[in-house]
CSV table of C-alpha atoms and ligand atoms in Angstrom, one decimal:
chain,number,residue,atom,x,y,z
Y,1,MET,CA,20.2,86.3,117.1
Y,2,SER,CA,19.3,89.6,118.3
Y,3,THR,CA,17.8,91.7,115.8
Y,4,ALA,CA,19.3,95.0,115.3
Y,5,THR,CA,19.1,98.0,113.1
Y,6,THR,CA,21.8,99.4,114.0
Y,7,ASN,CA,24.4,97.6,117.3
Y,8,THR,CA,23.8,99.0,120.6
Y,9,ASP,CA,22.9,96.1,122.0
Y,10,PRO,CA,24.4,96.2,125.6
Y,11,MET,CA,24.6,92.5,126.3
Y,12,SER,CA,26.5,91.3,123.0
Y,13,LYS,CA,29.8,89.7,123.9
Y,14,ASN,CA,31.1,92.2,120.8
Y,15,PRO,CA,28.8,94.8,120.5
Y,16,SER,CA,30.2,97.5,117.3
Y,17,ASP,CA,31.6,100.9,117.1
Y,18,PRO,CA,27.5,102.5,118.1
Y,19,LYS,CA,28.5,105.1,115.7
Y,20,ILE,CA,28.1,102.8,112.5
Y,21,ASP,CA,25.1,102.3,111.2
Y,22,PRO,CA,25.4,99.6,108.6
Y,23,LYS,CA,21.8,100.8,106.5
Y,24,SER,CA,23.9,103.9,105.4
Y,25,TYR,CA,27.9,103.3,106.0
Y,26,GLN,CA,30.5,104.2,104.1
Y,27,ALA,CA,32.7,101.6,102.8
Y,28,PRO,CA,36.1,103.0,102.7
Y,29,SER,CA,37.8,102.5,98.5
Y,30,LYS,CA,38.8,99.1,98.2
Y,31,LEU,CA,37.6,98.0,101.6
Y,32,LEU,CA,38.1,94.3,100.9
Y,33,SER,CA,40.8,94.4,99.1
Y,34,GLY,CA,42.7,90.5,98.9
Y,35,ARG,CA,39.3,89.4,99.6
Y,36,THR,CA,38.3,86.3,98.5
Y,37,ILE,CA,34.7,86.0,98.8
Y,38,LEU,CA,32.6,83.2,97.7
Y,39,ILE,CA,28.5,85.0,96.5
Y,40,THR,CA,25.3,82.1,95.6
Y,41,GLY,CA,23.2,83.0,93.7
Y,42,ALA,CA,25.4,86.1,91.9
Y,43,GLY,CA,24.1,85.6,88.3
Y,44,ASP,CA,21.1,87.4,89.1
Y,45,GLY,CA,19.1,90.1,92.1
Y,46,ILE,CA,21.1,91.1,95.2
Y,47,GLY,CA,23.6,88.5,94.9
Y,48,ARG,CA,24.8,89.9,91.6
Y,49,ALA,CA,24.4,93.3,92.8
Y,50,ALA,CA,26.5,92.1,96.0
Y,51,ALA,CA,29.0,90.2,93.2
Y,52,HIS,CA,29.4,94.1,91.9
Y,53,SER,CA,29.6,95.8,95.1
Y,54,PHE,CA,32.3,93.2,96.3
Y,55,ALA,CA,34.6,93.8,92.9
Y,56,ALA,CA,34.3,97.3,92.8
Y,57,SER,CA,35.6,97.3,97.0
Y,58,GLY,CA,38.6,94.9,95.9
Y,59,ALA,CA,37.6,91.2,96.3
Y,60,THR,CA,38.2,88.3,94.7
Y,61,VAL,CA,34.5,86.8,93.9
Y,62,ILE,CA,34.1,83.7,93.4
Y,63,LEU,CA,30.4,83.4,91.7
Y,64,LEU,CA,28.3,80.4,92.1
Y,65,GLY,CA,24.8,79.9,90.8
Y,66,ARG,CA,22.7,77.8,88.6
Y,67,THR,CA,22.2,79.8,85.6
Y,68,VAL,CA,25.8,79.6,83.3
Y,69,ALA,CA,24.6,82.8,81.2
Y,70,LYS,CA,24.0,84.6,83.9
Y,71,LEU,CA,26.7,83.8,86.1
Y,72,GLU,CA,29.1,84.5,82.6
Y,73,GLN,CA,27.8,88.0,82.1
Y,74,VAL,CA,28.7,89.2,84.8
Y,75,TYR,CA,32.2,87.8,84.8
Y,76,ASP,CA,31.9,90.0,81.5
Y,77,GLU,CA,30.7,92.5,83.2
Y,78,ILE,CA,33.3,92.9,86.6
Y,79,MET,CA,36.6,92.3,83.7
Y,80,ALA,CA,35.2,95.3,81.8
Y,81,LYS,CA,35.3,97.3,85.0
Y,82,GLY,CA,38.5,96.5,85.2
Y,83,ASP,CA,38.2,95.0,88.2
Y,84,THR,CA,40.2,91.7,90.1
Y,85,GLU,CA,39.0,88.8,87.5
Y,86,PRO,CA,35.9,86.9,89.2
Y,87,LEU,CA,36.0,82.6,89.3
Y,88,ILE,CA,32.6,81.2,87.6
Y,89,PHE,CA,31.8,78.2,90.4
Y,90,PRO,CA,28.2,76.5,88.4
Y,91,LEU,CA,25.8,74.5,91.1
Y,92,ASP,CA,22.2,74.2,90.7
Y,93,LEU,CA,21.5,73.7,94.7
Y,94,ALA,CA,18.7,72.2,94.1
Y,95,LYS,CA,20.5,68.8,93.2
Y,96,ALA,CA,24.2,69.4,94.6
Y,97,ASN,CA,25.2,66.5,96.9
Y,98,GLU,CA,28.4,66.4,99.6
Y,99,GLN,CA,30.6,65.4,97.0
Y,100,ASP,CA,29.8,68.4,94.8
Y,101,TYR,CA,30.7,70.6,97.3
Y,102,GLN,CA,33.7,68.9,98.6
Y,103,THR,CA,35.7,69.5,95.3
Y,104,MET,CA,34.2,73.2,95.2
Y,105,ALA,CA,36.4,73.8,98.5
Y,106,GLU,CA,39.3,71.6,97.7
Y,107,ALA,CA,39.5,74.2,94.0
Y,108,ILE,CA,39.0,77.1,96.6
Y,109,GLU,CA,42.0,75.5,99.2
Y,110,GLU,CA,44.1,74.8,95.8
Y,111,GLN,CA,43.6,78.4,94.5
Y,112,PHE,CA,43.2,80.5,96.9
Y,113,GLY,CA,44.4,78.7,100.7
Y,114,GLN,CA,41.2,80.0,102.5
Y,115,LEU,CA,37.9,81.8,102.4
Y,116,ASP,CA,37.0,85.3,103.7
Y,117,GLY,CA,34.0,85.9,103.1
Y,118,LEU,CA,31.1,83.7,102.1
Y,119,LEU,CA,27.7,85.2,101.1
Y,120,HIS,CA,24.6,82.9,101.3
Y,121,ASN,CA,22.3,85.0,99.4
Y,122,ALA,CA,20.1,82.4,96.4
Y,123,GLY,CA,17.0,81.7,97.6
Y,124,ILE,CA,13.7,80.9,96.1
Y,125,LEU,CA,10.1,81.7,96.7
Y,126,GLY,CA,7.6,78.6,96.4
Y,127,GLN,CA,4.5,78.3,96.9
Y,128,ARG,CA,2.1,81.4,98.3
Y,129,THR,CA,-0.7,78.9,99.4
Y,130,SER,CA,-1.7,78.1,102.9
Y,131,ILE,CA,-0.3,75.0,104.4
Y,132,GLY,CA,-3.3,73.2,104.0
Y,133,SER,CA,-2.0,72.7,100.3
Y,134,TYR,CA,0.8,73.3,100.6
Y,135,HIS,CA,3.0,70.8,97.6
Y,136,GLN,CA,5.5,68.3,100.0
Y,137,ALA,CA,7.5,68.2,96.4
Y,138,VAL,CA,7.3,72.1,96.2
Y,139,TRP,CA,8.0,72.1,100.4
Y,140,GLY,CA,10.9,70.0,99.0
Y,141,GLU,CA,12.8,71.1,97.1
Y,142,LEU,CA,12.6,75.2,99.3
Y,143,MET,CA,14.2,74.0,102.1
Y,144,GLN,CA,16.5,72.0,100.0
Y,145,VAL,CA,17.7,75.5,98.3
Y,146,ASN,CA,17.0,77.7,100.9
Y,147,VAL,CA,18.3,75.8,103.9
Y,148,ASN,CA,19.9,72.6,103.7
Y,149,ALA,CA,22.4,74.3,101.3
Y,150,ALA,CA,23.2,76.7,103.4
Y,151,PHE,CA,24.2,74.4,105.7
Y,152,LEU,CA,25.9,72.0,103.5
Y,153,LEU,CA,28.1,74.9,101.8
Y,154,THR,CA,29.5,76.4,104.8
Y,155,LYS,CA,30.6,72.8,105.9
Y,156,SER,CA,32.5,72.0,103.2
Y,157,VAL,CA,34.3,75.4,103.0
Y,158,LEU,CA,34.8,76.0,107.4
Y,159,SER,CA,38.7,74.7,107.3
Y,160,GLN,CA,39.3,77.6,104.2
Y,161,LEU,CA,36.8,80.5,106.7
Y,162,LYS,CA,38.7,79.3,109.9
Y,163,ALA,CA,41.8,79.6,107.4
Y,164,SER,CA,41.5,83.7,107.5
Y,165,ALA,CA,42.7,86.5,109.6
Y,166,ASP,CA,39.4,87.4,109.5
Y,167,ALA,CA,36.1,86.1,108.1
Y,168,SER,CA,33.1,86.8,108.4
Y,169,ILE,CA,29.6,84.3,107.4
Y,170,ILE,CA,26.3,86.3,106.6
Y,171,PHE,CA,23.5,84.5,105.6
Y,172,THR,CA,20.0,86.1,104.2
Y,173,SER,CA,16.9,86.3,106.3
Y,174,SER,CA,13.4,87.7,105.4
Y,175,GLY,CA,11.1,89.7,107.7
Y,176,VAL,CA,8.5,86.7,107.6
Y,177,GLY,CA,11.6,84.9,109.4
Y,178,ARG,CA,11.0,86.7,112.4
Y,179,LYS,CA,7.9,86.2,112.6
Y,180,GLY,CA,5.5,83.8,110.7
Y,181,ARG,CA,3.5,85.2,108.2
Y,182,ALA,CA,-0.2,83.7,106.4
Y,183,PHE,CA,1.0,81.9,103.0
Y,184,TRP,CA,4.6,82.7,102.6
Y,185,GLY,CA,5.1,78.1,103.9
Y,186,ALA,CA,8.0,77.0,103.2
Y,187,TYR,CA,9.5,80.6,102.5
Y,188,ALA,CA,9.1,81.8,105.7
Y,189,VAL,CA,9.7,78.2,107.6
Y,190,SER,CA,12.9,78.3,105.8
Y,191,LYS,CA,14.5,81.5,107.4
Y,192,PHE,CA,13.3,80.5,110.7
Y,193,ALA,CA,15.5,77.8,110.1
Y,194,THR,CA,18.2,80.0,108.6
Y,195,GLU,CA,18.5,82.6,111.3
Y,196,GLY,CA,18.5,79.8,113.6
Y,197,LEU,CA,21.5,78.5,111.8
Y,198,ALA,CA,23.2,81.6,111.6
Y,199,GLN,CA,22.7,81.0,116.2
Y,200,VAL,CA,23.8,78.3,116.1
Y,201,LEU,CA,27.0,78.6,114.1
Y,202,SER,CA,27.9,81.3,115.6
Y,203,HIS,CA,27.7,80.6,118.8
Y,204,GLU,CA,30.1,77.6,117.9
Y,205,LEU,CA,32.5,79.9,116.4
Y,206,GLU,CA,32.7,83.0,118.5
Y,207,GLU,CA,35.4,82.1,121.3
Y,208,THR,CA,37.5,79.6,119.0
Y,209,THR,CA,37.8,81.2,115.8
Y,210,ASN,CA,39.1,84.8,113.5
Y,211,ILE,CA,34.6,83.7,111.5
Y,212,ARG,CA,31.7,86.8,112.2
Y,213,VAL,CA,28.7,85.2,111.7
Y,214,ASN,CA,25.2,87.1,110.5
Y,215,CYS,CA,21.9,87.7,109.1
Y,216,ILE,CA,20.7,90.2,106.3
Y,217,ASN,CA,17.3,91.2,105.8
Y,218,PRO,CA,17.7,92.8,103.0
Y,219,GLY,CA,14.1,94.3,102.7
Y,220,ALA,CA,11.3,95.5,99.8
Y,221,THR,CA,13.6,95.1,96.8
Y,222,ARG,CA,13.2,95.2,93.6
Y,223,THR,CA,14.6,91.6,91.7
Y,224,ASN,CA,12.5,89.1,90.1
Y,225,MET,CA,12.5,87.6,93.2
Y,226,ARG,CA,9.5,90.6,94.5
Y,227,ALA,CA,8.3,90.4,91.8
Y,228,VAL,CA,6.8,87.5,91.7
Y,229,ALA,CA,5.9,88.0,95.2
Y,230,TYR,CA,3.6,90.9,95.1
Y,231,PRO,CA,2.9,91.0,91.4
Y,232,ALA,CA,1.4,93.9,92.2
Y,233,GLU,CA,3.3,96.2,93.4
Y,234,ASN,CA,5.1,99.2,91.2
Y,235,PRO,CA,8.9,98.0,91.0
Y,236,GLY,CA,10.2,101.8,91.0
Y,237,THR,CA,9.0,102.5,94.6
Y,238,LEU,CA,11.6,99.8,96.2
Y,239,LYS,CA,15.1,99.9,96.3
Y,240,THR,CA,17.0,98.5,94.1
Y,241,PRO,CA,19.8,95.6,94.7
Y,242,GLU,CA,22.4,98.5,94.2
Y,243,GLN,CA,21.3,101.0,97.1
Y,244,ILE,CA,21.1,97.7,99.7
Y,245,MET,CA,25.0,97.5,99.5
Y,246,PRO,CA,26.0,99.6,102.7
Y,247,ALA,CA,24.3,96.5,105.1
Y,248,TYR,CA,26.5,94.3,103.3
Y,249,LEU,CA,30.1,95.7,103.2
Y,250,TYR,CA,30.0,96.9,106.4
Y,251,LEU,CA,29.2,92.9,107.4
Y,252,MET,CA,31.2,91.8,105.0
Y,253,GLY,CA,34.8,94.1,105.3
Y,254,SER,CA,37.1,94.8,108.7
Y,255,ASP,CA,34.8,97.5,110.6
Y,256,SER,CA,32.0,94.4,111.2
Y,257,ARG,CA,34.7,92.5,112.9
Y,258,GLY,CA,34.0,91.7,116.5
Y,259,VAL,CA,29.9,92.1,115.5
Y,260,THR,CA,28.9,88.0,115.3
Y,261,GLY,CA,25.4,86.6,116.0
Y,262,GLN,CA,23.0,89.6,114.8
Y,263,SER,CA,20.3,89.7,112.2
Y,264,PHE,CA,20.6,92.9,110.6
Y,265,ASP,CA,17.7,94.9,108.8
Y,266,ALA,CA,19.6,96.4,104.7
Y,267,GLN,CA,16.9,99.1,105.0
B,301,NDP,P1,16.4,86.7,92.4
B,301,NDP,O1,15.4,85.4,92.3
B,301,NDP,O2,16.2,87.9,91.9
B,301,NDP,O3,17.5,86.1,92.6
B,301,NDP,C1,17.7,84.7,93.5
B,301,NDP,C2,19.2,83.8,92.7
B,301,NDP,O4,18.8,82.8,93.6
B,301,NDP,C3,19.5,84.0,91.8
B,301,NDP,O5,20.4,84.2,91.1
B,301,NDP,C4,18.9,82.3,91.6
B,301,NDP,O6,19.6,81.6,90.0
B,301,NDP,C5,19.7,81.6,92.3
B,301,NDP,N1,19.4,80.6,92.3
B,301,NDP,C6,17.6,79.9,92.6
B,301,NDP,N2,18.0,78.9,92.9
B,301,NDP,C7,19.0,79.0,92.7
B,301,NDP,C8,20.5,77.2,92.8
B,301,NDP,N3,18.8,76.1,92.9
B,301,NDP,N4,21.0,76.6,92.5
B,301,NDP,C9,21.8,78.2,92.5
B,301,NDP,N5,20.6,79.4,92.4
B,301,NDP,C10,19.6,79.8,92.3
B,301,NDP,O7,16.0,87.0,94.5
B,301,NDP,P2,16.3,88.1,94.9
B,301,NDP,O8,17.7,88.7,94.9
B,301,NDP,O9,15.6,89.4,95.5
B,301,NDP,O10,16.6,87.1,96.3
B,301,NDP,C11,17.9,87.2,96.5
B,301,NDP,C12,17.6,86.6,98.6
B,301,NDP,O11,17.1,87.3,99.3
B,301,NDP,C13,16.7,85.5,99.2
B,301,NDP,O12,17.2,84.7,99.5
B,301,NDP,C14,15.4,86.3,99.2
B,301,NDP,O13,14.6,85.2,100.0
B,301,NDP,C15,16.0,86.9,99.9
B,301,NDP,N6,15.0,88.9,100.0
B,301,NDP,C16,14.8,89.3,99.0
B,301,NDP,C17,13.5,89.7,99.0
B,301,NDP,C18,13.4,90.8,97.7
B,301,NDP,O14,12.6,91.7,98.3
B,301,NDP,N7,13.5,91.0,96.9
B,301,NDP,C19,13.4,90.5,100.5
B,301,NDP,C20,13.9,89.1,101.6
B,301,NDP,C21,15.1,88.7,101.2
B,301,NDP,P3,19.4,82.0,88.7
B,301,NDP,O15,19.1,83.7,88.4
B,301,NDP,O16,19.5,81.4,87.8
B,301,NDP,O17,17.8,81.6,88.8
């Protein structure tokens, strides 16, 4: 997966329009009209902003997360704005098994017949400590939420994505998923794995399906996770989740058709 801030990679089989910079993309109104998009971790932070942004662009959003009250709040806010009614799918990614994902895929199949977008956004930070003192239980749970859940979820909805004429899967990466850094432990390793999963999947799907698969590195963004990772930082200096939505809209909408196997920066 090549890292692209703007995609001008001449080796890419599917070069995007080099004039489009995802970071400053201006989405046409109702870009995602008629699309059904599943977002993990939709109750807070970047996932919440993506849910609002996609719904405002006309999509029906499926809000997946573990805290029902947060999902209900996002649901109420979207309804209050008059956007298309979302669906709530409560699921704890640390505990979900293949059957849970299958049940969800069947519900999507029954209600929509297809899925047009999947944003793997949910994630946990784990411990900020050395490998030598990292707890195995924390490591295991982090890998379950950040990596294994994305694998299981993707696998469960592949046939619904294949049924779409123009589907997009976005994985969420990080700077420490491209270059390892001390004391980022399982989080960094999970983001390397995320980049790897996206590469393998994009390669498998690019010739035979209409599904594109890319990664986004949000960059430093004003959320709870960032505040925990950098407690001394002034959050006011950071971009808000809403401000990084152009790249998400670009990759989710039809202007990125043909762009696959790449890793983008949202800022
Ligand atoms: P937040 O902590 O603000 O939000 C994370 C979301 O994931 C929450 O909605 C949370 O649900 C959900 N989640 C966590 N664990 C589970 C679980 N077991 N089951 C279901 N949902 C779960 O983080 P951000 O918005 O900052 O992060 C979003 C993504 O962006 C992550 O993948 C993160 O690694 C990545 N990222 C963020 C950066 C930043 O600066 N903010 C920088 C680089 C990458 P709940 O609210 O119920 O706990």
